[in-house]
Amino acid sequence: MKKILLEISYLGTDFCGYQVQPDKRTVQSQLNCAAKALFGFDCDIVGCSRTDSGVHANQFFATVAQKGMEYINTDIPIEKIPLALSFHLSSDVAVKSAAWVDSDFHPRYNVQSKEYLYRIYCDSVRDPFEEGRAWHYARKIDDTAFGNMQKAAEHFIGTHDFSAFMASNSSVCDTVRTIFSLSVEKDDRIISIKVRGDGFLYNMVRIIVGTLIAVAEGKISPDEIEDIIASKNRARAGITAPPQGLYLNKVIY
């Protein structure tokens, strides 16, 4: 028995996140409607992650099975499914590829690592083409501040208890995660932060970004990061950066 694995991308600006919510526009609800229109029956669509309102995905995976079952029966050739599904989707969601996977494959539990991208637009004047696609940080970050951000980023790499970088209302008990890499790059007025790990706590990436900005502002020194992690105290880390600069960038199985 097989189900379908979809690779999709979406612009999250006008979505209230991925997961279905009553009377709200979500990515999952769009996929549910498109799958029913294409296959002629209700489907269970399970995503690899739960992105928040306004968060984007350059790469996102979801499985499709007939509702209440672990498989799907369809005569539609697998190579035609991306275009056929995309026909029933709005312009801010696209199906990039489709493949058959075993019925016991789980798009979230089978993930080895994920990479998130966060984009910051640094300028006093906003750019309408970056609206909703980057955090408009209305200051310039000079070379010294940027260098401090890079130094601070190194301290996040490794296996740590990231309680200090988790939303205070989260109920997760296991707060240990491994960060494999964290890079901070600058191209003109755009700062790009990429972080790859085996998993992330609620708002963890956005709090890391907010903390790196606090480093740039001189409120936190790069060498303080280790102490903040060890403290497990959310109040010692930076603000939670806005959602619109965040992208689920890669999912590795």
PDB file of C-alpha atoms in Angstrom:
ATOM      1  CA  MET A   1       0.000   0.000   0.000  1.00  0.00           C
ATOM      2  CA  LYS A   2       1.243   3.462  -0.933  1.00  0.00           C
ATOM      3  CA  LYS A   3       0.440   7.099  -0.298  1.00  0.00           C
ATOM      4  CA  ILE A   4       1.600  10.218  -2.101  1.00  0.00           C
ATOM      5  CA  LEU A   5       4.354  12.531  -0.842  1.00  0.00           C
ATOM      6  CA  LEU A   6       4.000  16.078  -2.103  1.00  0.00           C
ATOM      7  CA  GLU A   7       6.759  18.668  -2.178  1.00  0.00           C
ATOM      8  CA  ILE A   8       5.182  22.112  -2.014  1.00  0.00           C
ATOM      9  CA  SER A   9       6.103  25.739  -1.463  1.00  0.00           C
ATOM     10  CA  TYR A  10       3.946  28.618  -0.326  1.00  0.00           C
ATOM     11  CA  LEU A  11       3.938  32.294   0.490  1.00  0.00           C
ATOM     12  CA  GLY A  12       2.473  32.524   3.978  1.00  0.00           C
ATOM     13  CA  THR A  13       1.493  36.211   3.964  1.00  0.00           C
ATOM     14  CA  ASP A  14      -2.240  35.637   3.547  1.00  0.00           C
ATOM     15  CA  PHE A  15      -2.430  32.317   5.405  1.00  0.00           C
ATOM     16  CA  CYS A  16      -3.196  31.757   9.089  1.00  0.00           C
ATOM     17  CA  GLY A  17      -0.477  29.124   9.181  1.00  0.00           C
ATOM     18  CA  TYR A  18      -0.367  25.604   7.765  1.00  0.00           C
ATOM     19  CA  GLN A  19      -2.791  23.665   9.944  1.00  0.00           C
ATOM     20  CA  VAL A  20      -6.565  23.694   9.445  1.00  0.00           C
ATOM     21  CA  GLN A  21      -8.391  26.170  11.689  1.00  0.00           C
ATOM     22  CA  PRO A  22     -12.149  26.825  11.729  1.00  0.00           C
ATOM     23  CA  ASP A  23     -13.180  29.682   9.439  1.00  0.00           C
ATOM     24  CA  LYS A  24      -9.577  30.617   8.646  1.00  0.00           C
ATOM     25  CA  ARG A  25      -7.557  30.410   5.456  1.00  0.00           C
ATOM     26  CA  THR A  26      -4.755  27.866   5.903  1.00  0.00           C
ATOM     27  CA  VAL A  27      -2.431  25.934   3.608  1.00  0.00           C
ATOM     28  CA  GLN A  28      -3.785  22.567   4.746  1.00  0.00           C
ATOM     29  CA  SER A  29      -7.381  23.584   4.034  1.00  0.00           C
ATOM     30  CA  GLN A  30      -6.358  24.637   0.522  1.00  0.00           C
ATOM     31  CA  LEU A  31      -4.661  21.294  -0.044  1.00  0.00           C
ATOM     32  CA  ASN A  32      -7.696  19.429   1.307  1.00  0.00           C
ATOM     33  CA  CYS A  33     -10.004  21.180  -1.166  1.00  0.00           C
ATOM     34  CA  ALA A  34      -7.612  20.710  -4.083  1.00  0.00           C
ATOM     35  CA  ALA A  35      -7.144  16.984  -3.336  1.00  0.00           C
ATOM     36  CA  LYS A  36     -10.901  16.384  -3.145  1.00  0.00           C
ATOM     37  CA  ALA A  37     -11.433  18.253  -6.423  1.00  0.00           C
ATOM     38  CA  LEU A  38      -8.750  16.161  -8.125  1.00  0.00           C
ATOM     39  CA  PHE A  39      -9.319  12.689  -6.681  1.00  0.00           C
ATOM     40  CA  GLY A  40     -13.061  12.886  -6.024  1.00  0.00           C
ATOM     41  CA  PHE A  41     -12.923  11.914  -2.343  1.00  0.00           C
ATOM     42  CA  ASP A  42     -11.842  13.395   0.992  1.00  0.00           C
ATOM     43  CA  CYS A  43      -8.169  12.979   1.863  1.00  0.00           C
ATOM     44  CA  ASP A  44      -6.022  13.051   4.971  1.00  0.00           C
ATOM     45  CA  ILE A  45      -3.134  15.424   4.294  1.00  0.00           C
ATOM     46  CA  VAL A  46      -0.353  15.396   6.886  1.00  0.00           C
ATOM     47  CA  GLY A  47       2.375  18.041   6.800  1.00  0.00           C
ATOM     48  CA  CYS A  48       6.020  17.902   7.870  1.00  0.00           C
ATOM     49  CA  SER A  49       5.644  20.926  10.159  1.00  0.00           C
ATOM     50  CA  ARG A  50       3.200  23.463  11.551  1.00  0.00           C
ATOM     51  CA  THR A  51       4.116  26.923  10.358  1.00  0.00           C
ATOM     52  CA  ASP A  52       2.551  29.982  12.008  1.00  0.00           C
ATOM     53  CA  SER A  53       0.515  32.745  10.445  1.00  0.00           C
ATOM     54  CA  GLY A  54       2.637  34.744   7.996  1.00  0.00           C
ATOM     55  CA  VAL A  55       5.473  32.185   7.841  1.00  0.00           C
ATOM     56  CA  HIS A  56       6.580  30.952   4.391  1.00  0.00           C
ATOM     57  CA  ALA A  57       7.952  27.682   3.032  1.00  0.00           C
ATOM     58  CA  ASN A  58      10.479  27.287   0.243  1.00  0.00           C
ATOM     59  CA  GLN A  59      10.273  23.518   0.759  1.00  0.00           C
ATOM     60  CA  PHE A  60       7.502  21.703   2.602  1.00  0.00           C
ATOM     61  CA  PHE A  61       6.363  18.084   2.405  1.00  0.00           C
ATOM     62  CA  ALA A  62       2.950  16.530   2.996  1.00  0.00           C
ATOM     63  CA  THR A  63       1.502  13.057   2.495  1.00  0.00           C
ATOM     64  CA  VAL A  64      -1.868  12.365   0.892  1.00  0.00           C
ATOM     65  CA  ALA A  65      -4.029   9.341   1.734  1.00  0.00           C
ATOM     66  CA  GLN A  66      -7.726   8.602   1.434  1.00  0.00           C
ATOM     67  CA  LYS A  67      -9.537   9.815   4.531  1.00  0.00           C
ATOM     68  CA  GLY A  68      -9.484   7.194   7.261  1.00  0.00           C
ATOM     69  CA  MET A  69      -6.941   5.052   5.403  1.00  0.00           C
ATOM     70  CA  GLU A  70      -3.153   4.790   5.121  1.00  0.00           C
ATOM     71  CA  TYR A  71      -3.093   4.654   1.329  1.00  0.00           C
ATOM     72  CA  ILE A  72      -4.663   6.169  -1.772  1.00  0.00           C
ATOM     73  CA  ASN A  73      -6.140   4.621  -4.903  1.00  0.00           C
ATOM     74  CA  THR A  74      -5.829   6.708  -8.053  1.00  0.00           C
ATOM     75  CA  ASP A  75      -5.217   6.093 -11.742  1.00  0.00           C
ATOM     76  CA  ILE A  76      -3.648   9.513 -12.245  1.00  0.00           C
ATOM     77  CA  PRO A  77       0.043   9.117 -13.195  1.00  0.00           C
ATOM     78  CA  ILE A  78       2.257  10.378 -10.367  1.00  0.00           C
ATOM     79  CA  GLU A  79       4.157  12.736 -12.681  1.00  0.00           C
ATOM     80  CA  LYS A  80       0.906  14.546 -13.585  1.00  0.00           C
ATOM     81  CA  ILE A  81      -0.275  15.108 -10.027  1.00  0.00           C
ATOM     82  CA  PRO A  82       1.784  18.297  -9.296  1.00  0.00           C
ATOM     83  CA  LEU A  83       0.318  20.237 -12.205  1.00  0.00           C
ATOM     84  CA  ALA A  84      -3.155  18.778 -11.692  1.00  0.00           C
ATOM     85  CA  LEU A  85      -3.232  19.729  -8.010  1.00  0.00           C
ATOM     86  CA  SER A  86      -1.733  23.155  -8.632  1.00  0.00           C
ATOM     87  CA  PHE A  87      -4.628  23.860 -11.008  1.00  0.00           C
ATOM     88  CA  HIS A  88      -6.964  23.735  -7.986  1.00  0.00           C
ATOM     89  CA  LEU A  89      -4.719  25.845  -5.716  1.00  0.00           C
ATOM     90  CA  SER A  90      -4.392  29.598  -5.288  1.00  0.00           C
ATOM     91  CA  SER A  91      -1.361  31.361  -6.721  1.00  0.00           C
ATOM     92  CA  ASP A  92       0.427  31.505  -3.335  1.00  0.00           C
ATOM     93  CA  VAL A  93       0.734  27.691  -3.122  1.00  0.00           C
ATOM     94  CA  ALA A  94       2.462  25.379  -5.616  1.00  0.00           C
ATOM     95  CA  VAL A  95       3.054  21.629  -5.773  1.00  0.00           C
ATOM     96  CA  LYS A  96       6.608  21.133  -7.036  1.00  0.00           C
ATOM     97  CA  SER A  97       6.784  17.323  -7.159  1.00  0.00           C
ATOM     98  CA  ALA A  98       4.987  14.137  -6.134  1.00  0.00           C
ATOM     99  CA  ALA A  99       6.243  10.635  -5.350  1.00  0.00           C
ATOM    100  CA  TRP A 100       4.909   7.345  -4.025  1.00  0.00           C
ATOM    101  CA  VAL A 101       5.961   6.401  -0.489  1.00  0.00           C
ATOM    102  CA  ASP A 102       5.143   3.428   1.743  1.00  0.00           C
ATOM    103  CA  SER A 103       2.001   3.745   3.851  1.00  0.00           C
ATOM    104  CA  ASP A 104       4.037   3.827   7.078  1.00  0.00           C
ATOM    105  CA  PHE A 105       6.070   6.874   5.975  1.00  0.00           C
ATOM    106  CA  HIS A 106       5.388   9.913   8.165  1.00  0.00           C
ATOM    107  CA  PRO A 107       6.355  13.358   6.806  1.00  0.00           C
ATOM    108  CA  ARG A 108       7.151  14.710  10.295  1.00  0.00           C
ATOM    109  CA  TYR A 109       8.542  11.753  12.236  1.00  0.00           C
ATOM    110  CA  ASN A 110      10.816  10.619   9.394  1.00  0.00           C
ATOM    111  CA  VAL A 111      12.561  14.001   9.141  1.00  0.00           C
ATOM    112  CA  GLN A 112      16.295  13.920   9.912  1.00  0.00           C
ATOM    113  CA  SER A 113      16.792  17.691   9.965  1.00  0.00           C
ATOM    114  CA  LYS A 114      15.202  20.968   8.929  1.00  0.00           C
ATOM    115  CA  GLU A 115      16.707  24.228   7.797  1.00  0.00           C
ATOM    116  CA  TYR A 116      15.034  27.569   8.416  1.00  0.00           C
ATOM    117  CA  LEU A 117      15.896  30.848   6.707  1.00  0.00           C
ATOM    118  CA  TYR A 118      15.213  34.229   8.281  1.00  0.00           C
ATOM    119  CA  ARG A 119      15.504  37.415   6.205  1.00  0.00           C
ATOM    120  CA  ILE A 120      15.999  40.887   7.684  1.00  0.00           C
ATOM    121  CA  TYR A 121      15.712  44.031   5.558  1.00  0.00           C
ATOM    122  CA  CYS A 122      17.878  46.733   7.168  1.00  0.00           C
ATOM    123  CA  ASP A 123      17.052  50.267   6.083  1.00  0.00           C
ATOM    124  CA  SER A 124      15.179  53.288   7.417  1.00  0.00           C
ATOM    125  CA  VAL A 125      13.003  53.298   4.279  1.00  0.00           C
ATOM    126  CA  ARG A 126      10.803  50.272   3.712  1.00  0.00           C
ATOM    127  CA  ASP A 127      10.909  48.312   0.460  1.00  0.00           C
ATOM    128  CA  PRO A 128       7.416  47.405  -0.820  1.00  0.00           C
ATOM    129  CA  PHE A 129       8.859  44.368  -2.614  1.00  0.00           C
ATOM    130  CA  GLU A 130      10.045  42.992   0.726  1.00  0.00           C
ATOM    131  CA  GLU A 131       6.734  43.658   2.481  1.00  0.00           C
ATOM    132  CA  GLY A 132       5.602  40.439   4.143  1.00  0.00           C
ATOM    133  CA  ARG A 133       8.738  38.636   2.961  1.00  0.00           C
ATOM    134  CA  ALA A 134      11.318  40.052   5.398  1.00  0.00           C
ATOM    135  CA  TRP A 135      11.474  41.757   8.791  1.00  0.00           C
ATOM    136  CA  HIS A 136      11.815  45.476   8.118  1.00  0.00           C
ATOM    137  CA  TYR A 137      14.448  46.448  10.679  1.00  0.00           C
ATOM    138  CA  ALA A 138      14.597  50.227  10.299  1.00  0.00           C
ATOM    139  CA  ARG A 139      18.305  50.608  11.081  1.00  0.00           C
ATOM    140  CA  LYS A 140      21.540  49.850   9.319  1.00  0.00           C
ATOM    141  CA  ILE A 141      23.800  47.232  10.872  1.00  0.00           C
ATOM    142  CA  ASP A 142      27.458  48.205  10.511  1.00  0.00           C
ATOM    143  CA  ASP A 143      30.349  45.806  10.006  1.00  0.00           C
ATOM    144  CA  THR A 144      31.216  45.618  13.713  1.00  0.00           C
ATOM    145  CA  ALA A 145      27.643  44.777  14.735  1.00  0.00           C
ATOM    146  CA  PHE A 146      27.357  42.255  11.914  1.00  0.00           C
ATOM    147  CA  GLY A 147      30.627  40.607  12.978  1.00  0.00           C
ATOM    148  CA  ASN A 148      29.280  40.297  16.518  1.00  0.00           C
ATOM    149  CA  MET A 149      26.169  38.574  15.174  1.00  0.00           C
ATOM    150  CA  GLN A 150      28.380  36.034  13.405  1.00  0.00           C
ATOM    151  CA  LYS A 151      30.414  35.431  16.564  1.00  0.00           C
ATOM    152  CA  ALA A 152      27.253  34.966  18.633  1.00  0.00           C
ATOM    153  CA  ALA A 153      25.839  32.494  16.087  1.00  0.00           C
ATOM    154  CA  GLU A 154      28.704  30.081  16.723  1.00  0.00           C
ATOM    155  CA  HIS A 155      27.623  29.599  20.352  1.00  0.00           C
ATOM    156  CA  PHE A 156      24.257  28.121  19.350  1.00  0.00           C
ATOM    157  CA  ILE A 157      25.787  25.177  17.481  1.00  0.00           C
ATOM    158  CA  GLY A 158      25.655  21.849  19.308  1.00  0.00           C
ATOM    159  CA  THR A 159      23.231  19.964  21.545  1.00  0.00           C
ATOM    160  CA  HIS A 160      21.693  22.154  24.251  1.00  0.00           C
ATOM    161  CA  ASP A 161      18.604  22.642  26.361  1.00  0.00           C
ATOM    162  CA  PHE A 162      17.002  25.542  24.481  1.00  0.00           C
ATOM    163  CA  SER A 163      14.375  26.422  27.126  1.00  0.00           C
ATOM    164  CA  ALA A 164      15.526  30.061  27.002  1.00  0.00           C
ATOM    165  CA  PHE A 165      14.639  30.135  23.304  1.00  0.00           C
ATOM    166  CA  MET A 166      11.128  28.701  23.523  1.00  0.00           C
ATOM    167  CA  ALA A 167       7.838  30.594  23.708  1.00  0.00           C
ATOM    168  CA  SER A 168       6.847  30.933  27.357  1.00  0.00           C
ATOM    169  CA  ASN A 169       3.392  29.413  26.761  1.00  0.00           C
ATOM    170  CA  SER A 170       4.764  26.206  25.198  1.00  0.00           C
ATOM    171  CA  SER A 171       3.980  22.932  26.975  1.00  0.00           C
ATOM    172  CA  VAL A 172       6.839  20.893  25.462  1.00  0.00           C
ATOM    173  CA  CYS A 173       8.683  18.827  28.091  1.00  0.00           C
ATOM    174  CA  ASP A 174      11.781  17.758  26.131  1.00  0.00           C
ATOM    175  CA  THR A 175      13.578  21.005  25.319  1.00  0.00           C
ATOM    176  CA  VAL A 176      16.912  19.540  24.175  1.00  0.00           C
ATOM    177  CA  ARG A 177      17.678  20.108  20.504  1.00  0.00           C
ATOM    178  CA  THR A 178      20.765  19.885  18.279  1.00  0.00           C
ATOM    179  CA  ILE A 179      21.772  22.767  16.013  1.00  0.00           C
ATOM    180  CA  PHE A 180      24.019  21.507  13.209  1.00  0.00           C
ATOM    181  CA  SER A 181      24.762  24.873  11.612  1.00  0.00           C
ATOM    182  CA  LEU A 182      23.879  28.550  11.973  1.00  0.00           C
ATOM    183  CA  SER A 183      25.123  31.100   9.455  1.00  0.00           C
ATOM    184  CA  VAL A 184      24.667  34.871   9.263  1.00  0.00           C
ATOM    185  CA  GLU A 185      25.259  36.436   5.841  1.00  0.00           C
ATOM    186  CA  LYS A 186      24.836  39.947   4.472  1.00  0.00           C
ATOM    187  CA  ASP A 187      24.044  41.087   0.941  1.00  0.00           C
ATOM    188  CA  ASP A 188      23.588  44.837   0.694  1.00  0.00           C
ATOM    189  CA  ARG A 189      20.598  45.589   2.965  1.00  0.00           C
ATOM    190  CA  ILE A 190      19.479  41.979   3.471  1.00  0.00           C
ATOM    191  CA  ILE A 191      20.775  39.854   6.351  1.00  0.00           C
ATOM    192  CA  SER A 192      20.051  36.145   5.901  1.00  0.00           C
ATOM    193  CA  ILE A 193      20.186  33.796   8.873  1.00  0.00           C
ATOM    194  CA  LYS A 194      20.118  30.060   8.171  1.00  0.00           C
ATOM    195  CA  VAL A 195      19.810  27.507  10.943  1.00  0.00           C
ATOM    196  CA  ARG A 196      19.678  23.726  10.535  1.00  0.00           C
ATOM    197  CA  GLY A 197      18.814  21.349  13.349  1.00  0.00           C
ATOM    198  CA  ASP A 198      17.201  18.055  14.265  1.00  0.00           C
ATOM    199  CA  GLY A 199      14.124  19.898  15.499  1.00  0.00           C
ATOM    200  CA  PHE A 200      12.950  23.243  16.833  1.00  0.00           C
ATOM    201  CA  LEU A 201      10.896  24.426  19.797  1.00  0.00           C
ATOM    202  CA  TYR A 202       7.949  26.769  19.354  1.00  0.00           C
ATOM    203  CA  ASN A 203       9.273  30.176  18.174  1.00  0.00           C
ATOM    204  CA  MET A 204      12.869  28.984  18.694  1.00  0.00           C
ATOM    205  CA  VAL A 205      14.239  30.328  15.408  1.00  0.00           C
ATOM    206  CA  ARG A 206      12.471  33.663  15.799  1.00  0.00           C
ATOM    207  CA  ILE A 207      13.842  34.072  19.338  1.00  0.00           C
ATOM    208  CA  ILE A 208      17.352  33.195  18.145  1.00  0.00           C
ATOM    209  CA  VAL A 209      17.000  35.905  15.481  1.00  0.00           C
ATOM    210  CA  GLY A 210      15.734  38.399  18.055  1.00  0.00           C
ATOM    211  CA  THR A 211      18.713  37.571  20.255  1.00  0.00           C
ATOM    212  CA  LEU A 212      21.162  38.092  17.385  1.00  0.00           C
ATOM    213  CA  ILE A 213      19.598  41.498  16.787  1.00  0.00           C
ATOM    214  CA  ALA A 214      20.082  42.281  20.484  1.00  0.00           C
ATOM    215  CA  VAL A 215      23.747  41.388  19.960  1.00  0.00           C
ATOM    216  CA  ALA A 216      23.913  43.779  16.990  1.00  0.00           C
ATOM    217  CA  GLU A 217      22.413  46.519  19.175  1.00  0.00           C
ATOM    218  CA  GLY A 218      24.999  45.936  21.907  1.00  0.00           C
ATOM    219  CA  LYS A 219      22.400  44.778  24.450  1.00  0.00           C
ATOM    220  CA  ILE A 220      23.911  41.269  24.588  1.00  0.00           C
ATOM    221  CA  SER A 221      27.563  40.373  23.982  1.00  0.00           C
ATOM    222  CA  PRO A 222      28.425  37.395  21.751  1.00  0.00           C
ATOM    223  CA  ASP A 223      30.030  35.589  24.706  1.00  0.00           C
ATOM    224  CA  GLU A 224      26.831  35.864  26.758  1.00  0.00           C
ATOM    225  CA  ILE A 225      25.002  33.387  24.531  1.00  0.00           C
ATOM    226  CA  GLU A 226      26.390  30.329  26.331  1.00  0.00           C
ATOM    227  CA  ASP A 227      25.263  31.736  29.695  1.00  0.00           C
ATOM    228  CA  ILE A 228      21.805  32.525  28.352  1.00  0.00           C
ATOM    229  CA  ILE A 229      21.429  28.974  27.033  1.00  0.00           C
ATOM    230  CA  ALA A 230      22.612  27.546  30.375  1.00  0.00           C
ATOM    231  CA  SER A 231      20.209  29.776  32.317  1.00  0.00           C
ATOM    232  CA  LYS A 232      17.120  28.246  30.617  1.00  0.00           C
ATOM    233  CA  ASN A 233      15.538  31.630  31.277  1.00  0.00           C
ATOM    234  CA  ARG A 234      13.409  33.019  28.439  1.00  0.00           C
ATOM    235  CA  ALA A 235      13.638  36.541  29.897  1.00  0.00           C
ATOM    236  CA  ARG A 236      17.400  36.655  29.231  1.00  0.00           C
ATOM    237  CA  ALA A 237      17.095  36.034  25.476  1.00  0.00           C
ATOM    238  CA  GLY A 238      16.035  38.574  22.864  1.00  0.00           C
ATOM    239  CA  ILE A 239      12.619  39.409  21.496  1.00  0.00           C
ATOM    240  CA  THR A 240      10.625  37.083  19.262  1.00  0.00           C
ATOM    241  CA  ALA A 241      11.278  38.317  15.723  1.00  0.00           C
ATOM    242  CA  PRO A 242       8.192  38.858  13.509  1.00  0.00           C
ATOM    243  CA  PRO A 243       6.893  35.854  11.540  1.00  0.00           C
ATOM    244  CA  GLN A 244       7.049  37.364   8.055  1.00  0.00           C
ATOM    245  CA  GLY A 245      10.828  36.978   7.730  1.00  0.00           C
ATOM    246  CA  LEU A 246      10.763  33.236   8.463  1.00  0.00           C
ATOM    247  CA  TYR A 247      10.909  30.484   5.833  1.00  0.00           C
ATOM    248  CA  LEU A 248      11.004  26.721   6.206  1.00  0.00           C
ATOM    249  CA  ASN A 249      13.846  26.402   3.731  1.00  0.00           C
ATOM    250  CA  LYS A 250      14.795  22.713   3.496  1.00  0.00           C
ATOM    251  CA  VAL A 251      13.520  19.416   4.880  1.00  0.00           C
ATOM    252  CA  ILE A 252      15.971  16.508   4.903  1.00  0.00           C
ATOM    253  CA  TYR A 253      14.793  12.899   5.101  1.00  0.00           C
TER     254      TYR A 253
END
